[in-house]
């Protein structure tokens, strides 16, 4: 799936000459954590986020440098920080180098970028023009229809083969035939021996994710590999 299939467009944005009062009202009324900053012709020049507005003189939340930091910083650096905590225009406090993404990029690329740069939303840009925004909320909306737990009727043999196929795919932890699978009327029964409780949980999750599964019965036994102590399956998964 590509970003253009899930992004919010047109994006709610703001011009750099606007006041932060206008920006705050936009963010609060639309319940968003940031605004792309664009010129009148649609060129992206920055991003204003909640983080940019947290250190404010009005809230007395300015960052207090240590005496040695104050000594080592140039007068220009001190002036820049003052503007950031006291400035009233979007252009004065916005981030000037926003992390952007192409509308043709994949969701995998977007998640990697959000994680790496610690951001919640990415401006979507084509030819330096803002065409939309993709946020974590957009990701959740894309996830919902594909993870839906609405019941589906699937043949028992098809369910079993799907579970076993996924076990074979996950050979880093599910190698071999360590678990046997039986399916009747959509109810999956797992039997076998595991030497790590985490394998039990993963094996059950595989079954729960297969379309058509009504419920999963965990009959797997955990055997402590050093003492050979057997621990029966839990009463409640």
mmCIF file of C-alpha atoms in Angstrom:
data_model
loop_
_atom_site.group_PDB
_atom_site.id
_atom_site.type_symbol
_atom_site.label_atom_id
_atom_site.label_comp_id
_atom_site.label_asym_id
_atom_site.label_seq_id
_atom_site.Cartn_x
_atom_site.Cartn_y
_atom_site.Cartn_z
ATOM 1 C CA UNK A 1 0.000 0.000 0.000
ATOM 2 C CA UNK A 2 1.285 3.470 -0.868
ATOM 3 C CA UNK A 3 1.087 6.664 1.156
ATOM 4 C CA UNK A 4 -1.234 8.309 -1.384
ATOM 5 C CA UNK A 5 -3.846 5.644 -0.578
ATOM 6 C CA UNK A 6 -4.122 6.582 3.108
ATOM 7 C CA UNK A 7 -2.869 10.171 3.464
ATOM 8 C CA UNK A 8 -5.117 13.033 4.495
ATOM 9 C CA UNK A 9 -5.592 15.445 1.606
ATOM 10 C CA UNK A 10 -5.818 18.328 1.346
ATOM 11 C CA UNK A 11 -3.663 18.889 4.389
ATOM 12 C CA UNK A 12 -4.513 21.462 7.029
ATOM 13 C CA UNK A 13 -1.599 23.880 6.804
ATOM 14 C CA UNK A 14 -0.560 27.388 7.764
ATOM 15 C CA UNK A 15 1.489 30.166 6.193
ATOM 16 C CA UNK A 16 4.776 31.267 7.807
ATOM 17 C CA UNK A 17 3.509 34.815 8.322
ATOM 18 C CA UNK A 18 0.587 33.708 10.488
ATOM 19 C CA UNK A 19 0.639 34.074 14.274
ATOM 20 C CA UNK A 20 1.114 31.167 16.651
ATOM 21 C CA UNK A 21 -2.293 32.047 18.111
ATOM 22 C CA UNK A 22 -3.848 31.099 14.775
ATOM 23 C CA UNK A 23 -1.721 27.956 14.677
ATOM 24 C CA UNK A 24 -2.792 26.925 18.171
ATOM 25 C CA UNK A 25 -6.456 27.386 17.335
ATOM 26 C CA UNK A 26 -6.073 25.294 14.175
ATOM 27 C CA UNK A 27 -4.278 22.476 15.992
ATOM 28 C CA UNK A 28 -6.745 22.384 18.866
ATOM 29 C CA UNK A 29 -9.897 22.645 16.758
ATOM 30 C CA UNK A 30 -8.757 19.892 14.365
ATOM 31 C CA UNK A 31 -7.115 17.797 17.107
ATOM 32 C CA UNK A 32 -3.808 17.482 15.275
ATOM 33 C CA UNK A 33 -0.263 17.548 16.640
ATOM 34 C CA UNK A 34 1.359 19.603 13.922
ATOM 35 C CA UNK A 35 0.933 21.839 10.889
ATOM 36 C CA UNK A 36 2.868 21.941 7.620
ATOM 37 C CA UNK A 37 3.999 25.484 6.933
ATOM 38 C CA UNK A 38 3.528 26.474 3.291
ATOM 39 C CA UNK A 39 3.911 29.555 1.145
ATOM 40 C CA UNK A 40 0.874 30.942 -0.712
ATOM 41 C CA UNK A 41 1.876 28.896 -3.794
ATOM 42 C CA UNK A 42 1.931 25.654 -1.812
ATOM 43 C CA UNK A 43 5.673 25.207 -1.283
ATOM 44 C CA UNK A 44 6.550 23.485 1.992
ATOM 45 C CA UNK A 45 9.003 25.559 4.038
ATOM 46 C CA UNK A 46 8.684 24.053 7.506
ATOM 47 C CA UNK A 47 6.586 22.266 10.107
ATOM 48 C CA UNK A 48 5.146 23.571 13.362
ATOM 49 C CA UNK A 49 4.553 20.879 16.006
ATOM 50 C CA UNK A 50 3.442 20.615 19.598
ATOM 51 C CA UNK A 51 7.099 20.278 20.561
ATOM 52 C CA UNK A 52 7.891 23.672 19.041
ATOM 53 C CA UNK A 53 5.257 25.240 21.292
ATOM 54 C CA UNK A 54 6.112 23.545 24.569
ATOM 55 C CA UNK A 55 8.998 25.836 25.573
ATOM 56 C CA UNK A 56 7.247 29.183 25.961
ATOM 57 C CA UNK A 57 7.936 32.213 28.123
ATOM 58 C CA UNK A 58 4.199 32.571 28.758
ATOM 59 C CA UNK A 59 4.181 29.139 30.432
ATOM 60 C CA UNK A 60 7.549 29.710 32.110
ATOM 61 C CA UNK A 61 8.773 26.496 30.509
ATOM 62 C CA UNK A 62 11.861 27.864 28.754
ATOM 63 C CA UNK A 63 14.833 25.567 28.895
ATOM 64 C CA UNK A 64 17.357 26.834 31.427
ATOM 65 C CA UNK A 65 20.951 26.315 30.253
ATOM 66 C CA UNK A 66 23.633 25.593 32.810
ATOM 67 C CA UNK A 67 26.187 28.280 33.541
ATOM 68 C CA UNK A 68 28.801 26.507 31.450
ATOM 69 C CA UNK A 69 26.386 26.167 28.524
ATOM 70 C CA UNK A 70 25.625 29.861 28.769
ATOM 71 C CA UNK A 71 29.324 30.616 28.771
ATOM 72 C CA UNK A 72 30.053 28.523 25.692
ATOM 73 C CA UNK A 73 27.101 29.666 23.593
ATOM 74 C CA UNK A 74 27.441 32.551 21.192
ATOM 75 C CA UNK A 75 25.297 35.637 21.450
ATOM 76 C CA UNK A 76 23.575 34.552 18.233
ATOM 77 C CA UNK A 77 22.614 31.210 19.787
ATOM 78 C CA UNK A 78 21.160 32.964 22.836
ATOM 79 C CA UNK A 79 19.207 35.313 20.561
ATOM 80 C CA UNK A 80 17.870 32.402 18.509
ATOM 81 C CA UNK A 81 16.630 30.616 21.629
ATOM 82 C CA UNK A 82 14.978 33.809 22.838
ATOM 83 C CA UNK A 83 13.090 34.141 19.563
ATOM 84 C CA UNK A 84 11.957 30.523 19.781
ATOM 85 C CA UNK A 85 10.463 30.983 23.246
ATOM 86 C CA UNK A 86 9.092 34.497 22.711
ATOM 87 C CA UNK A 87 8.366 34.736 18.980
ATOM 88 C CA UNK A 88 4.788 35.305 17.837
ATOM 89 C CA UNK A 89 5.066 34.315 14.165
ATOM 90 C CA UNK A 90 5.014 30.782 12.829
ATOM 91 C CA UNK A 91 8.202 31.411 10.820
ATOM 92 C CA UNK A 92 10.071 32.277 14.024
ATOM 93 C CA UNK A 93 9.501 28.992 15.830
ATOM 94 C CA UNK A 94 8.802 26.368 13.150
ATOM 95 C CA UNK A 95 11.220 23.567 12.268
ATOM 96 C CA UNK A 96 12.950 24.637 9.063
ATOM 97 C CA UNK A 97 13.977 21.163 7.846
ATOM 98 C CA UNK A 98 10.852 18.998 7.934
ATOM 99 C CA UNK A 99 11.041 15.272 7.332
ATOM 100 C CA UNK A 100 8.911 14.584 4.257
ATOM 101 C CA UNK A 101 7.770 11.603 2.240
ATOM 102 C CA UNK A 102 6.647 10.955 -1.322
ATOM 103 C CA UNK A 103 3.034 9.952 -2.082
ATOM 104 C CA UNK A 104 4.424 6.896 -3.889
ATOM 105 C CA UNK A 105 6.357 5.702 -0.816
ATOM 106 C CA UNK A 106 5.234 2.597 1.061
ATOM 107 C CA UNK A 107 3.707 2.429 4.536
ATOM 108 C CA UNK A 108 6.825 0.547 5.630
ATOM 109 C CA UNK A 109 8.983 3.527 4.640
ATOM 110 C CA UNK A 110 6.656 5.912 6.491
ATOM 111 C CA UNK A 111 6.772 3.888 9.710
ATOM 112 C CA UNK A 112 10.578 3.674 9.500
ATOM 113 C CA UNK A 113 10.820 7.450 9.054
ATOM 114 C CA UNK A 114 8.393 8.236 11.880
ATOM 115 C CA UNK A 115 10.266 5.921 14.215
ATOM 116 C CA UNK A 116 13.728 7.101 13.221
ATOM 117 C CA UNK A 117 12.920 10.802 13.466
ATOM 118 C CA UNK A 118 10.497 10.535 16.416
ATOM 119 C CA UNK A 119 7.656 12.292 14.606
ATOM 120 C CA UNK A 120 3.915 11.620 14.560
ATOM 121 C CA UNK A 121 3.119 12.921 11.087
ATOM 122 C CA UNK A 122 4.884 13.413 7.767
ATOM 123 C CA UNK A 123 4.130 16.039 5.130
ATOM 124 C CA UNK A 124 3.592 14.346 1.767
ATOM 125 C CA UNK A 125 5.431 16.265 -0.923
ATOM 126 C CA UNK A 126 5.626 16.082 -4.715
ATOM 127 C CA UNK A 127 7.873 18.524 -6.593
ATOM 128 C CA UNK A 128 8.350 20.544 -3.378
ATOM 129 C CA UNK A 129 4.599 21.100 -3.136
ATOM 130 C CA UNK A 130 2.521 19.833 -0.234
ATOM 131 C CA UNK A 131 -0.089 17.323 -1.418
ATOM 132 C CA UNK A 132 -1.140 15.826 1.919
ATOM 133 C CA UNK A 133 -0.129 14.605 5.353
ATOM 134 C CA UNK A 134 0.210 11.064 6.675
ATOM 135 C CA UNK A 135 -0.086 10.578 10.434
ATOM 136 C CA UNK A 136 -0.153 7.744 12.931
ATOM 137 C CA UNK A 137 -3.943 8.072 12.940
ATOM 138 C CA UNK A 138 -3.967 7.453 9.177
ATOM 139 C CA UNK A 139 -1.948 4.292 9.812
ATOM 140 C CA UNK A 140 -4.510 3.098 12.347
ATOM 141 C CA UNK A 141 -7.363 3.752 9.928
ATOM 142 C CA UNK A 142 -5.538 1.652 7.309
ATOM 143 C CA UNK A 143 -4.966 -1.128 9.858
ATOM 144 C CA UNK A 144 -8.570 -1.463 11.041
ATOM 145 C CA UNK A 145 -10.157 -3.053 7.940
ATOM 146 C CA UNK A 146 -7.336 -5.579 7.501
ATOM 147 C CA UNK A 147 -7.284 -6.641 11.153
ATOM 148 C CA UNK A 148 -11.052 -6.830 11.530
ATOM 149 C CA UNK A 149 -12.182 -9.717 13.762
ATOM 150 C CA UNK A 150 -15.556 -10.141 12.075
ATOM 151 C CA UNK A 151 -16.234 -13.897 11.703
ATOM 152 C CA UNK A 152 -15.678 -15.545 8.332
ATOM 153 C CA UNK A 153 -16.564 -19.064 7.282
ATOM 154 C CA UNK A 154 -13.445 -20.921 6.153
ATOM 155 C CA UNK A 155 -12.935 -24.667 5.712
ATOM 156 C CA UNK A 156 -11.169 -26.350 8.640
ATOM 157 C CA UNK A 157 -8.495 -27.840 6.376
ATOM 158 C CA UNK A 158 -7.791 -24.406 4.891
ATOM 159 C CA UNK A 159 -7.408 -22.944 8.377
ATOM 160 C CA UNK A 160 -5.015 -25.711 9.401
ATOM 161 C CA UNK A 161 -2.867 -25.324 6.310
ATOM 162 C CA UNK A 162 -2.712 -21.545 6.804
ATOM 163 C CA UNK A 163 -1.480 -21.977 10.380
ATOM 164 C CA UNK A 164 1.130 -24.572 9.412
ATOM 165 C CA UNK A 165 2.288 -22.429 6.492
ATOM 166 C CA UNK A 166 2.885 -19.482 8.827
ATOM 167 C CA UNK A 167 4.797 -21.724 11.248
ATOM 168 C CA UNK A 168 7.045 -22.796 8.362
ATOM 169 C CA UNK A 169 7.562 -19.153 7.382
ATOM 170 C CA UNK A 170 8.583 -18.226 10.940
ATOM 171 C CA UNK A 171 11.450 -20.713 10.987
ATOM 172 C CA UNK A 172 13.539 -18.548 13.350
ATOM 173 C CA UNK A 173 11.322 -19.621 16.233
ATOM 174 C CA UNK A 174 8.826 -22.152 14.869
ATOM 175 C CA UNK A 175 11.187 -24.511 13.059
ATOM 176 C CA UNK A 176 10.242 -28.183 12.781
ATOM 177 C CA UNK A 177 6.954 -29.779 13.736
ATOM 178 C CA UNK A 178 7.037 -28.697 17.366
ATOM 179 C CA UNK A 179 3.297 -28.028 17.460
ATOM 180 C CA UNK A 180 0.440 -30.128 16.136
ATOM 181 C CA UNK A 181 -2.685 -28.394 14.893
ATOM 182 C CA UNK A 182 -6.233 -29.729 14.833
ATOM 183 C CA UNK A 183 -9.223 -27.727 13.627
ATOM 184 C CA UNK A 184 -12.918 -28.500 14.023
ATOM 185 C CA UNK A 185 -15.695 -26.035 13.176
ATOM 186 C CA UNK A 186 -13.184 -23.199 13.238
ATOM 187 C CA UNK A 187 -11.918 -24.099 16.728
ATOM 188 C CA UNK A 188 -8.156 -24.611 16.724
ATOM 189 C CA UNK A 189 -6.481 -26.952 19.190
ATOM 190 C CA UNK A 190 -2.731 -26.660 19.649
ATOM 191 C CA UNK A 191 -0.757 -29.539 21.152
ATOM 192 C CA UNK A 192 2.934 -30.025 21.662
ATOM 193 C CA UNK A 193 5.892 -29.161 23.856
ATOM 194 C CA UNK A 194 7.634 -25.791 24.070
ATOM 195 C CA UNK A 195 10.781 -24.883 25.971
ATOM 196 C CA UNK A 196 10.059 -21.165 26.149
ATOM 197 C CA UNK A 197 6.774 -19.591 27.230
ATOM 198 C CA UNK A 198 7.192 -16.956 24.539
ATOM 199 C CA UNK A 199 6.893 -19.673 21.894
ATOM 200 C CA UNK A 200 3.505 -20.635 23.326
ATOM 201 C CA UNK A 201 2.208 -17.099 22.992
ATOM 202 C CA UNK A 202 3.568 -16.700 19.462
ATOM 203 C CA UNK A 203 2.098 -20.028 18.361
ATOM 204 C CA UNK A 204 -1.329 -18.967 19.620
ATOM 205 C CA UNK A 205 -1.087 -15.559 17.961
ATOM 206 C CA UNK A 206 -0.404 -17.232 14.621
ATOM 207 C CA UNK A 207 -3.622 -19.224 14.926
ATOM 208 C CA UNK A 208 -5.677 -16.241 16.097
ATOM 209 C CA UNK A 209 -4.662 -14.258 13.016
ATOM 210 C CA UNK A 210 -5.897 -16.816 10.492
ATOM 211 C CA UNK A 211 -9.256 -15.940 8.877
ATOM 212 C CA UNK A 212 -12.065 -18.247 9.936
ATOM 213 C CA UNK A 213 -10.673 -19.114 13.373
ATOM 214 C CA UNK A 214 -13.398 -18.966 16.014
ATOM 215 C CA UNK A 215 -11.229 -19.677 19.056
ATOM 216 C CA UNK A 216 -7.930 -21.280 20.036
ATOM 217 C CA UNK A 217 -7.481 -24.016 22.645
ATOM 218 C CA UNK A 218 -3.957 -24.067 24.058
ATOM 219 C CA UNK A 219 -2.980 -27.583 25.133
ATOM 220 C CA UNK A 220 0.760 -27.016 24.784
ATOM 221 C CA UNK A 221 3.018 -28.089 27.632
ATOM 222 C CA UNK A 222 5.993 -26.029 28.698
ATOM 223 C CA UNK A 223 9.089 -28.028 29.664
ATOM 224 C CA UNK A 224 11.836 -26.152 31.493
ATOM 225 C CA UNK A 225 14.937 -27.126 29.465
ATOM 226 C CA UNK A 226 17.369 -27.422 32.396
ATOM 227 C CA UNK A 227 15.261 -29.132 35.050
ATOM 228 C CA UNK A 228 12.813 -30.869 32.666
ATOM 229 C CA UNK A 229 9.991 -29.599 34.869
ATOM 230 C CA UNK A 230 6.670 -29.746 33.034
ATOM 231 C CA UNK A 231 4.243 -26.860 33.340
ATOM 232 C CA UNK A 232 0.735 -27.452 31.958
ATOM 233 C CA UNK A 233 -1.011 -24.948 29.688
ATOM 234 C CA UNK A 234 -2.592 -21.931 31.396
ATOM 235 C CA UNK A 235 -6.248 -22.005 32.382
ATOM 236 C CA UNK A 236 -6.679 -18.601 30.733
ATOM 237 C CA UNK A 237 -4.611 -17.675 27.650
#
